Amino acid sequence: MSETTLNWSQWLIKSRFSYMTEEQKQQTLNWLLSVRDAVLNNAAIRPSDTILDIGTGTGLLGFGAFDYIDESGKVIFSDKFEDCIDSCKQLAKDLNITKPHDFLVSDCCNIKLHSNSINRAVMRSVLVHIFEKQQAFSEIHRVLKPLGVFSAFEPVISSNTRCWELVPENSLSDYNDFKKAEEECMTAQDDPLTNFDETTIAELLKEVGFSQRIIDKQVVESTYTVQSGMVENWLTTPPSPTAKSMKEKFLLYFEEAKVNNYIKELQAALENKPVCIKSNALYIKAVK
Ligand SMILES: C[S@@+](CC[C@H](N)C(=O)[O-])C[C@H]1O[C@@H](n2cnc3c(N)ncnc32)[C@H](O)[C@@H]1O
């Protein structure tokens, strides 16, 4: 595993922007801020609410939530991994945050909080890393007070544009082999990244007892020109510090020389060409 994928806070700071041009980084940052605002607005936060940011990472939602509360409210930054909580603690200090806040190292499948103790739970791109999604929903439901609101954003990775869709069949020697392998990987049911869609999420929220459930599916599109080395970066950047990159997944199917040749041919077919990458994303709002 490379130095940049040692832990989640480092992954969030370095890897998620790793293959992007400056323009794309700015676009992604703007997009992240718009997602943050939408998740927090959907949560209908009141000034005195206690808000739990689950899987806070470097605090995208938690720090934004301070704009919605006053001295009678509170933000709890929670994450399974201590390095993320340490990073939020440091940022809270640097920003001189004076509104009430707390830090909690906790797995979202076993939240270390009393039942019925929080008003709002917010989450962005965390469920996608959790295999046991029903257990996470059940815990969120347990810690929320009656009529408490859960608001989240999750990408549906299984709906992402496939590499094989971006190029004509005759531009790759092993087009059909890689198309088949990519389809299997992108729909694998034993992988937390790909084992769900909007229907699964709606069913699970209902099963754990949320009385109201609204799932708003949106198409996220990103159009840009493929730069030198970009395909290699797409395929070698892991989606989380512990998950396999697409190249590592392909290596379970094919010899390294064949995978390297595929990357080389894909890069050649796409270099300096515009691509449009699409994905579905879900805005989830559920009331206990
Ligand atoms: C893609 S990051 C999102 C971080 C942050 N919510 C954001 O929007 O920038 C996923 C986060 O989920 C956290 N995470 C992964 N598994 C978790 C679990 N079982 N319980 C709680 N947090 C978890 C990771 O540590 C990481 O901070």
GROMACS .gro file of C-alpha atoms and ligand atoms in nm:
model
  315
    1MET     CA    1   0.000   0.000   0.000
    2SER     CA    2   0.141   0.340  -0.094
    3GLU     CA    3   0.225   0.612   0.156
    4THR     CA    4  -0.079   0.814   0.048
    5THR     CA    5  -0.321   0.540   0.147
    6LEU     CA    6  -0.204   0.479   0.503
    7ASN     CA    7  -0.511   0.620   0.671
    8TRP     CA    8  -0.844   0.784   0.602
    9SER     CA    9  -0.755   1.142   0.690
   10GLN     CA   10  -0.450   1.128   0.460
   11TRP     CA   11  -0.658   0.962   0.187
   12LEU     CA   12  -0.916   1.242   0.210
   13ILE     CA   13  -0.650   1.510   0.196
   14LYS     CA   14  -0.431   1.356  -0.078
   15SER     CA   15  -0.576   1.068  -0.278
   16ARG     CA   16  -0.922   1.197  -0.354
   17PHE     CA   17  -0.770   1.479  -0.561
   18SER     CA   18  -0.469   1.285  -0.685
   19TYR     CA   19  -0.536   1.254  -1.058
   20MET     CA   20  -0.698   1.593  -1.104
   21THR     CA   21  -0.588   1.910  -1.275
   22GLU     CA   22  -0.613   2.234  -1.074
   23GLU     CA   23  -0.938   2.314  -1.254
   24GLN     CA   24  -1.087   1.976  -1.165
   25LYS     CA   25  -0.975   2.010  -0.803
   26GLN     CA   26  -1.158   2.343  -0.781
   27GLN     CA   27  -1.468   2.192  -0.947
   28THR     CA   28  -1.461   1.899  -0.705
   29LEU     CA   29  -1.419   2.127  -0.406
   30ASN     CA   30  -1.714   2.341  -0.520
   31TRP     CA   31  -1.919   2.027  -0.571
   32LEU     CA   32  -1.827   1.896  -0.222
   33LEU     CA   33  -1.940   2.226  -0.070
   34SER     CA   34  -2.270   2.211  -0.258
   35VAL     CA   35  -2.326   1.854  -0.135
   36ARG     CA   36  -2.241   1.962   0.221
   37ASP     CA   37  -2.497   2.244   0.201
   38ALA     CA   38  -2.767   2.018   0.057
   39VAL     CA   39  -2.716   1.749   0.325
   40LEU     CA   40  -2.724   2.008   0.606
   41ASN     CA   41  -3.028   2.190   0.461
   42ASN     CA   42  -3.214   1.860   0.423
   43ALA     CA   43  -3.145   1.787   0.791
   44ALA     CA   44  -3.363   2.090   0.889
   45ILE     CA   45  -3.128   2.174   1.177
   46ARG     CA   46  -3.258   2.397   1.456
   47PRO     CA   47  -3.021   2.621   1.659
   48SER     CA   48  -3.038   2.406   1.974
   49ASP     CA   49  -2.995   2.071   1.799
   50THR     CA   50  -2.729   1.813   1.879
   51ILE     CA   51  -2.592   1.698   1.543
   52LEU     CA   52  -2.394   1.380   1.491
   53ASP     CA   53  -2.163   1.380   1.185
   54ILE     CA   54  -2.111   1.009   1.121
   55GLY     CA   55  -1.787   0.915   0.942
   56THR     CA   56  -1.682   1.279   0.961
   57GLY     CA   57  -1.341   1.227   0.797
   58THR     CA   58  -1.182   1.572   0.796
   59GLY     CA   59  -1.508   1.732   0.912
   60LEU     CA   60  -1.677   1.846   0.590
   61LEU     CA   61  -2.030   1.827   0.735
   62GLY     CA   62  -1.947   1.884   1.102
   63PHE     CA   63  -1.768   2.216   1.052
   64GLY     CA   64  -2.046   2.331   0.817
   65ALA     CA   65  -2.305   2.245   1.083
   66PHE     CA   66  -2.173   2.520   1.314
   67ASP     CA   67  -2.345   2.773   1.085
   68TYR     CA   68  -2.682   2.625   1.180
   69ILE     CA   69  -2.655   2.611   1.561
   70ASP     CA   70  -2.608   2.854   1.847
   71GLU     CA   71  -2.450   2.807   2.192
   72SER     CA   72  -2.736   2.577   2.294
   73GLY     CA   73  -2.664   2.328   2.015
   74LYS     CA   74  -2.375   2.088   1.968
   75VAL     CA   75  -2.181   1.915   1.690
   76ILE     CA   76  -2.040   1.568   1.755
   77PHE     CA   77  -1.763   1.467   1.512
   78SER     CA   78  -1.757   1.087   1.496
   79ASP     CA   79  -1.549   0.843   1.298
   80LYS     CA   80  -1.433   0.484   1.332
   81PHE     CA   81  -1.074   0.597   1.285
   82GLU     CA   82  -0.878   0.799   1.537
   83ASP     CA   83  -0.666   0.978   1.274
   84CYS     CA   84  -0.983   1.144   1.138
   85ILE     CA   85  -1.090   1.257   1.484
   86ASP     CA   86  -0.737   1.389   1.551
   87SER     CA   87  -0.752   1.585   1.225
   88CYS     CA   88  -1.093   1.738   1.325
   89LYS     CA   89  -0.961   1.822   1.674
   90GLN     CA   90  -0.667   2.007   1.520
   91LEU     CA   91  -0.890   2.194   1.274
   92ALA     CA   92  -1.135   2.293   1.551
   93LYS     CA   93  -0.840   2.434   1.741
   94ASP     CA   94  -0.698   2.615   1.437
   95LEU     CA   95  -1.040   2.764   1.355
   96ASN     CA   96  -1.088   2.859   1.720
   97ILE     CA   97  -1.434   2.701   1.729
   98THR     CA   98  -1.621   2.816   2.038
   99LYS     CA   99  -1.965   2.667   1.978
  100PRO     CA  100  -2.020   2.340   2.168
  101HIS     CA  101  -1.864   2.033   2.008
  102ASP     CA  102  -1.743   1.688   2.097
  103PHE     CA  103  -1.537   1.410   1.938
  104LEU     CA  104  -1.624   1.043   1.928
  105VAL     CA  105  -1.423   0.750   1.796
  106SER     CA  106  -1.699   0.507   1.708
  107ASP     CA  107  -1.799   0.256   1.443
  108CYS     CA  108  -2.132   0.357   1.290
  109CYS     CA  109  -2.246  -0.004   1.324
  110ASN     CA  110  -2.211   0.026   1.703
  111ILE     CA  111  -2.246   0.396   1.793
  112LYS     CA  112  -2.115   0.473   2.139
  113LEU     CA  113  -2.406   0.702   2.233
  114HIS     CA  114  -2.722   0.652   2.437
  115SER     CA  115  -3.047   0.573   2.259
  116ASN     CA  116  -3.270   0.876   2.180
  117SER     CA  117  -2.985   1.120   2.246
  118ILE     CA  118  -2.938   1.324   1.927
  119ASN     CA  119  -3.162   1.541   1.708
  120ARG     CA  120  -2.990   1.513   1.371
  121ALA     CA  121  -2.755   1.258   1.213
  122VAL     CA  122  -2.568   1.357   0.897
  123MET     CA  123  -2.345   1.151   0.672
  124ARG     CA  124  -2.163   1.181   0.339
  125SER     CA  125  -2.005   0.892   0.149
  126VAL     CA  126  -1.976   0.658   0.444
  127LEU     CA  127  -2.241   0.391   0.383
  128VAL     CA  128  -2.065   0.312   0.058
  129HIS     CA  129  -1.776   0.177   0.271
  130ILE     CA  130  -1.997  -0.022   0.512
  131PHE     CA  131  -2.086  -0.379   0.424
  132GLU     CA  132  -2.356  -0.411   0.694
  133LYS     CA  133  -2.570  -0.114   0.588
  134GLN     CA  134  -2.876  -0.235   0.778
  135GLN     CA  135  -2.678  -0.244   1.105
  136ALA     CA  136  -2.559   0.115   1.048
  137PHE     CA  137  -2.919   0.233   0.980
  138SER     CA  138  -3.042   0.050   1.286
  139GLU     CA  139  -2.784   0.225   1.505
  140ILE     CA  140  -2.863   0.568   1.355
  141HIS     CA  141  -3.232   0.506   1.421
  142ARG     CA  142  -3.155   0.402   1.782
  143VAL     CA  143  -2.951   0.713   1.874
  144LEU     CA  144  -3.194   0.961   1.715
  145LYS     CA  145  -3.466   1.114   1.932
  146PRO     CA  146  -3.827   1.061   1.820
  147LEU     CA  147  -3.885   1.272   1.506
  148GLY     CA  148  -3.507   1.309   1.474
  149VAL     CA  149  -3.381   1.344   1.117
  150PHE     CA  150  -3.115   1.146   0.930
  151SER     CA  151  -2.976   1.324   0.621
  152ALA     CA  152  -2.711   1.173   0.395
  153PHE     CA  153  -2.550   1.175   0.054
  154GLU     CA  154  -2.418   0.854  -0.098
  155PRO     CA  155  -2.276   0.784  -0.444
  156VAL     CA  156  -2.407   0.472  -0.619
  157ILE     CA  157  -2.079   0.337  -0.751
  158SER     CA  158  -2.246   0.050  -0.936
  159SER     CA  159  -2.401   0.308  -1.171
  160ASN     CA  160  -2.069   0.476  -1.266
  161THR     CA  161  -1.977   0.509  -1.633
  162ARG     CA  162  -1.761   0.210  -1.726
  163CYS     CA  163  -1.421   0.247  -1.894
  164TRP     CA  164  -1.537   0.027  -2.181
  165GLU     CA  165  -1.816   0.275  -2.258
  166LEU     CA  166  -1.564   0.552  -2.326
  167VAL     CA  167  -1.380   0.394  -2.619
  168PRO     CA  168  -1.463   0.209  -2.943
  169GLU     CA  169  -1.425  -0.170  -2.923
  170ASN     CA  170  -1.145  -0.177  -3.181
  171SER     CA  171  -0.919   0.053  -2.974
  172LEU     CA  172  -0.841  -0.216  -2.714
  173SER     CA  173  -0.688  -0.560  -2.784
  174ASP     CA  174  -0.876  -0.725  -2.496
  175TYR     CA  175  -1.191  -0.510  -2.497
  176ASN     CA  176  -1.439  -0.788  -2.424
  177ASP     CA  177  -1.230  -0.952  -2.149
  178PHE     CA  178  -1.198  -0.623  -1.961
  179LYS     CA  179  -1.561  -0.530  -2.026
  180LYS     CA  180  -1.673  -0.854  -1.861
  181ALA     CA  181  -1.433  -0.816  -1.565
  182GLU     CA  182  -1.531  -0.452  -1.513
  183GLU     CA  183  -1.902  -0.539  -1.515
  184GLU     CA  184  -1.845  -0.811  -1.252
  185CYS     CA  185  -1.643  -0.576  -1.030
  186MET     CA  186  -1.893  -0.289  -1.059
  187THR     CA  187  -2.188  -0.504  -0.955
  188ALA     CA  188  -2.021  -0.732  -0.696
  189GLN     CA  189  -2.257  -0.806  -0.407
  190ASP     CA  190  -1.974  -0.900  -0.168
  191ASP     CA  191  -1.825  -0.551  -0.195
  192PRO     CA  192  -1.966  -0.265   0.022
  193LEU     CA  193  -1.895  -0.017  -0.259
  194THR     CA  194  -2.125  -0.188  -0.505
  195ASN     CA  195  -2.377  -0.390  -0.300
  196PHE     CA  196  -2.657  -0.130  -0.300
  197ASP     CA  197  -2.874   0.110  -0.495
  198GLU     CA  198  -3.170   0.337  -0.417
  199THR     CA  199  -3.410   0.043  -0.384
  200THR     CA  200  -3.191  -0.138  -0.130
  201ILE     CA  201  -3.146   0.180   0.074
  202ALA     CA  202  -3.522   0.253   0.078
  203GLU     CA  203  -3.599  -0.102   0.193
  204LEU     CA  204  -3.337  -0.100   0.470
  205LEU     CA  205  -3.452   0.237   0.609
  206LYS     CA  206  -3.807   0.103   0.626
  207GLU     CA  207  -3.697  -0.223   0.788
  208VAL     CA  208  -3.516  -0.048   1.075
  209GLY     CA  209  -3.823   0.166   1.149
  210PHE     CA  210  -3.781   0.513   0.993
  211SER     CA  211  -4.136   0.650   0.960
  212GLN     CA  212  -4.066   0.882   0.665
  213ARG     CA  213  -3.812   0.817   0.392
  214ILE     CA  214  -3.729   1.038   0.096
  215ILE     CA  215  -3.464   0.931  -0.152
  216ASP     CA  216  -3.375   1.178  -0.422
  217LYS     CA  217  -3.166   1.023  -0.700
  218GLN     CA  218  -2.948   1.262  -0.897
  219VAL     CA  219  -2.715   1.215  -1.191
  220VAL     CA  220  -2.370   1.358  -1.124
  221GLU     CA  221  -2.178   1.441  -1.445
  222SER     CA  222  -1.817   1.539  -1.482
  223THR     CA  223  -1.677   1.639  -1.823
  224TYR     CA  224  -1.306   1.691  -1.878
  225THR     CA  225  -1.017   1.627  -2.115
  226VAL     CA  226  -0.805   1.323  -2.039
  227GLN     CA  227  -0.449   1.426  -1.957
  228SER     CA  228  -0.129   1.226  -1.977
  229GLY     CA  229  -0.114   0.955  -1.703
  230MET     CA  230  -0.477   1.006  -1.603
  231VAL     CA  231  -0.598   0.656  -1.690
  232GLU     CA  232  -0.317   0.502  -1.482
  233ASN     CA  233  -0.426   0.723  -1.192
  234TRP     CA  234  -0.796   0.633  -1.228
  235LEU     CA  235  -0.714   0.267  -1.220
  236THR     CA  236  -0.449   0.267  -0.946
  237THR     CA  237  -0.609   0.507  -0.696
  238PRO     CA  238  -0.798   0.298  -0.440
  239PRO     CA  239  -1.149   0.420  -0.347
  240SER     CA  240  -1.058   0.396   0.022
  241PRO     CA  241  -0.737   0.322   0.218
  242THR     CA  242  -0.828  -0.047   0.251
  243ALA     CA  243  -1.010  -0.121  -0.077
  244LYS     CA  244  -0.850  -0.259  -0.392
  245SER     CA  245  -0.789  -0.025  -0.684
  246MET     CA  246  -0.944  -0.122  -1.019
  247LYS     CA  247  -0.599  -0.235  -1.137
  248GLU     CA  248  -0.567  -0.465  -0.834
  249LYS     CA  249  -0.912  -0.606  -0.912
  250PHE     CA  250  -0.816  -0.668  -1.276
  251LEU     CA  251  -0.502  -0.848  -1.156
  252LEU     CA  252  -0.733  -1.109  -0.998
  253TYR     CA  253  -0.852  -1.188  -1.352
  254PHE     CA  254  -0.551  -1.132  -1.577
  255GLU     CA  255  -0.168  -1.143  -1.591
  256GLU     CA  256   0.004  -0.814  -1.510
  257ALA     CA  257   0.134  -0.768  -1.867
  258LYS     CA  258  -0.222  -0.788  -2.002
  259VAL     CA  259  -0.350  -0.536  -1.745
  260ASN     CA  260  -0.061  -0.297  -1.815
  261ASN     CA  261  -0.128  -0.320  -2.188
  262TYR     CA  262  -0.497  -0.245  -2.131
  263ILE     CA  263  -0.407   0.067  -1.930
  264LYS     CA  264  -0.163   0.176  -2.202
  265GLU     CA  265  -0.417   0.127  -2.482
  266LEU     CA  266  -0.697   0.293  -2.287
  267GLN     CA  267  -0.475   0.595  -2.216
  268ALA     CA  268  -0.378   0.617  -2.585
  269ALA     CA  269  -0.742   0.594  -2.695
  270LEU     CA  270  -0.854   0.868  -2.455
  271GLU     CA  271  -0.559   1.105  -2.429
  272ASN     CA  272  -0.649   1.469  -2.508
  273LYS     CA  273  -1.011   1.368  -2.569
  274PRO     CA  274  -1.307   1.495  -2.368
  275VAL     CA  275  -1.490   1.238  -2.157
  276CYS     CA  276  -1.818   1.260  -1.969
  277ILE     CA  277  -1.821   1.048  -1.653
  278LYS     CA  278  -2.165   0.991  -1.502
  279SER     CA  279  -2.280   0.844  -1.177
  280ASN     CA  280  -2.597   0.832  -0.971
  281ALA     CA  281  -2.599   0.979  -0.624
  282LEU     CA  282  -2.862   0.963  -0.353
  283TYR     CA  283  -2.977   1.236  -0.118
  284ILE     CA  284  -3.138   1.047   0.168
  285LYS     CA  285  -3.370   1.200   0.428
  286ALA     CA  286  -3.537   0.983   0.691
  287VAL     CA  287  -3.738   1.076   0.998
  288LYS     CA  288  -3.752   0.852   1.306
  289LIG     C1  289  -1.520   0.909   0.191
  289LIG     S1  290  -1.488   0.946   0.356
  289LIG     C2  291  -1.609   1.073   0.386
  289LIG     C3  292  -1.566   1.168   0.494
  289LIG     C4  293  -1.660   1.286   0.519
  289LIG     N1  294  -1.792   1.242   0.557
  289LIG     C5  295  -1.666   1.377   0.398
  289LIG     O1  296  -1.776   1.397   0.345
  289LIG     O2  297  -1.562   1.432   0.357
  289LIG     C6  298  -1.550   0.807   0.447
  289LIG     C7  299  -1.537   0.821   0.597
  289LIG     O3  300  -1.605   0.713   0.660
  289LIG     C8  301  -1.531   0.670   0.772
  289LIG     N2  302  -1.569   0.534   0.805
  289LIG     C9  303  -1.542   0.421   0.734
  289LIG     N3  304  -1.595   0.313   0.793
  289LIG    C10  305  -1.660   0.360   0.904
  289LIG    C11  306  -1.737   0.297   1.006
  289LIG     N4  307  -1.758   0.165   1.006
  289LIG     N5  308  -1.786   0.375   1.105
  289LIG    C12  309  -1.766   0.508   1.106
  289LIG     N6  310  -1.694   0.573   1.012
  289LIG    C13  311  -1.643   0.500   0.911
  289LIG    C14  312  -1.387   0.686   0.726
  289LIG     O4  313  -1.297   0.691   0.833
  289LIG    C15  314  -1.394   0.817   0.649
  289LIG     O5  315  -1.369   0.926   0.731
   0.00000   0.00000   0.00000
